[in-house]
Steps between C-alpha positions, in 0.01 A plus 500: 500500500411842595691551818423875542314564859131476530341792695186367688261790609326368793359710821375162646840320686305189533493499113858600462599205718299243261631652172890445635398163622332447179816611287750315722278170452522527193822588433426873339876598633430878367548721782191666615483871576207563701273886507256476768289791316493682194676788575820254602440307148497824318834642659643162438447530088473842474743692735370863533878612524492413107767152601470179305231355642466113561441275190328181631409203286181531624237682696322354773201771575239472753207748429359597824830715690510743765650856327487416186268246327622228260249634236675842527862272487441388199346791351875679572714222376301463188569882437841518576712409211755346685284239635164480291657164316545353873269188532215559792319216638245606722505236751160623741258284746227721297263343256325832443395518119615882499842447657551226241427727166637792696823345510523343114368833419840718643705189343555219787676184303284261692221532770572190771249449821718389816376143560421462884633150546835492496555164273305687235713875554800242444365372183422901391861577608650269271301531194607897557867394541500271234299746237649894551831327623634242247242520228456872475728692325504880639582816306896498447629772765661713167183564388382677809570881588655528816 
């Protein structure tokens, strides 16, 4: 099991509370980092200051975020060699055709539409959990230039 942190890019609290409760039902122990905007998210794997930045085993990313937008996230990460192998799941209440090929286009892993009713975001949580956390098998860190 992949027992790096997740970092969840959410704006919406309301959201953030249902993903935890999600994970915790399901037993996804990985701690969670939370960025409540893109900026935040950015900082987080990319440090400006030139530090190691953080090295989840996945990426949570919302697309619509106040400063900057998760389009524009994942347009950096992808970019930056020391995270473009990180896997980014856009996880979005949007069902906008554009934001959907937008985001495969700059290299998101999966595109996932946050299910309203909670028994059903449970049922997205651990399908998630069980895929990019136990199944998956990320780029070995010695590959990666940091």
């Amino acid at each position: 099991m992949n027992d790096s942190p997740i970092l969840l890019v959410e704006d919406n609290p309301d959201d953030v509370t249902l993903t935890l409760r999600a994970f915790k039902k399901n037993n996804i122990s990985n701690d969670v980092i939370v960025a409540t905007d893109g900026e935040q998210a950015l900082e987080y794997l990319q440090p400006a200051d030139g530090r190691e930045g953080l090295r989840p085993s996945i990426v949570l990313l919302d697309i619509k975020l106040p400063k900057v937008d998760g389009l524009q996230v994942l347009r950096q990460i992808r970019a930056d060699e020391r995270t473009a192998s990180l896997p980014v799941i856009v996880l979005t209440t949007s069902n906008e055709e554009r934001d959907i090929v937008e985001s495969y286009r700059l290299g998101a892993n999966s595109y996932v539409r946050k299910p309203v009713v909670f028994s059903e975001f449970l049922d997205a949580a651990r399908i998630l959990g069980l895929y990019w956390l136990l199944v998956n098998e990320n780029m070995p860190s010695r590959h990666l230039s940091y």
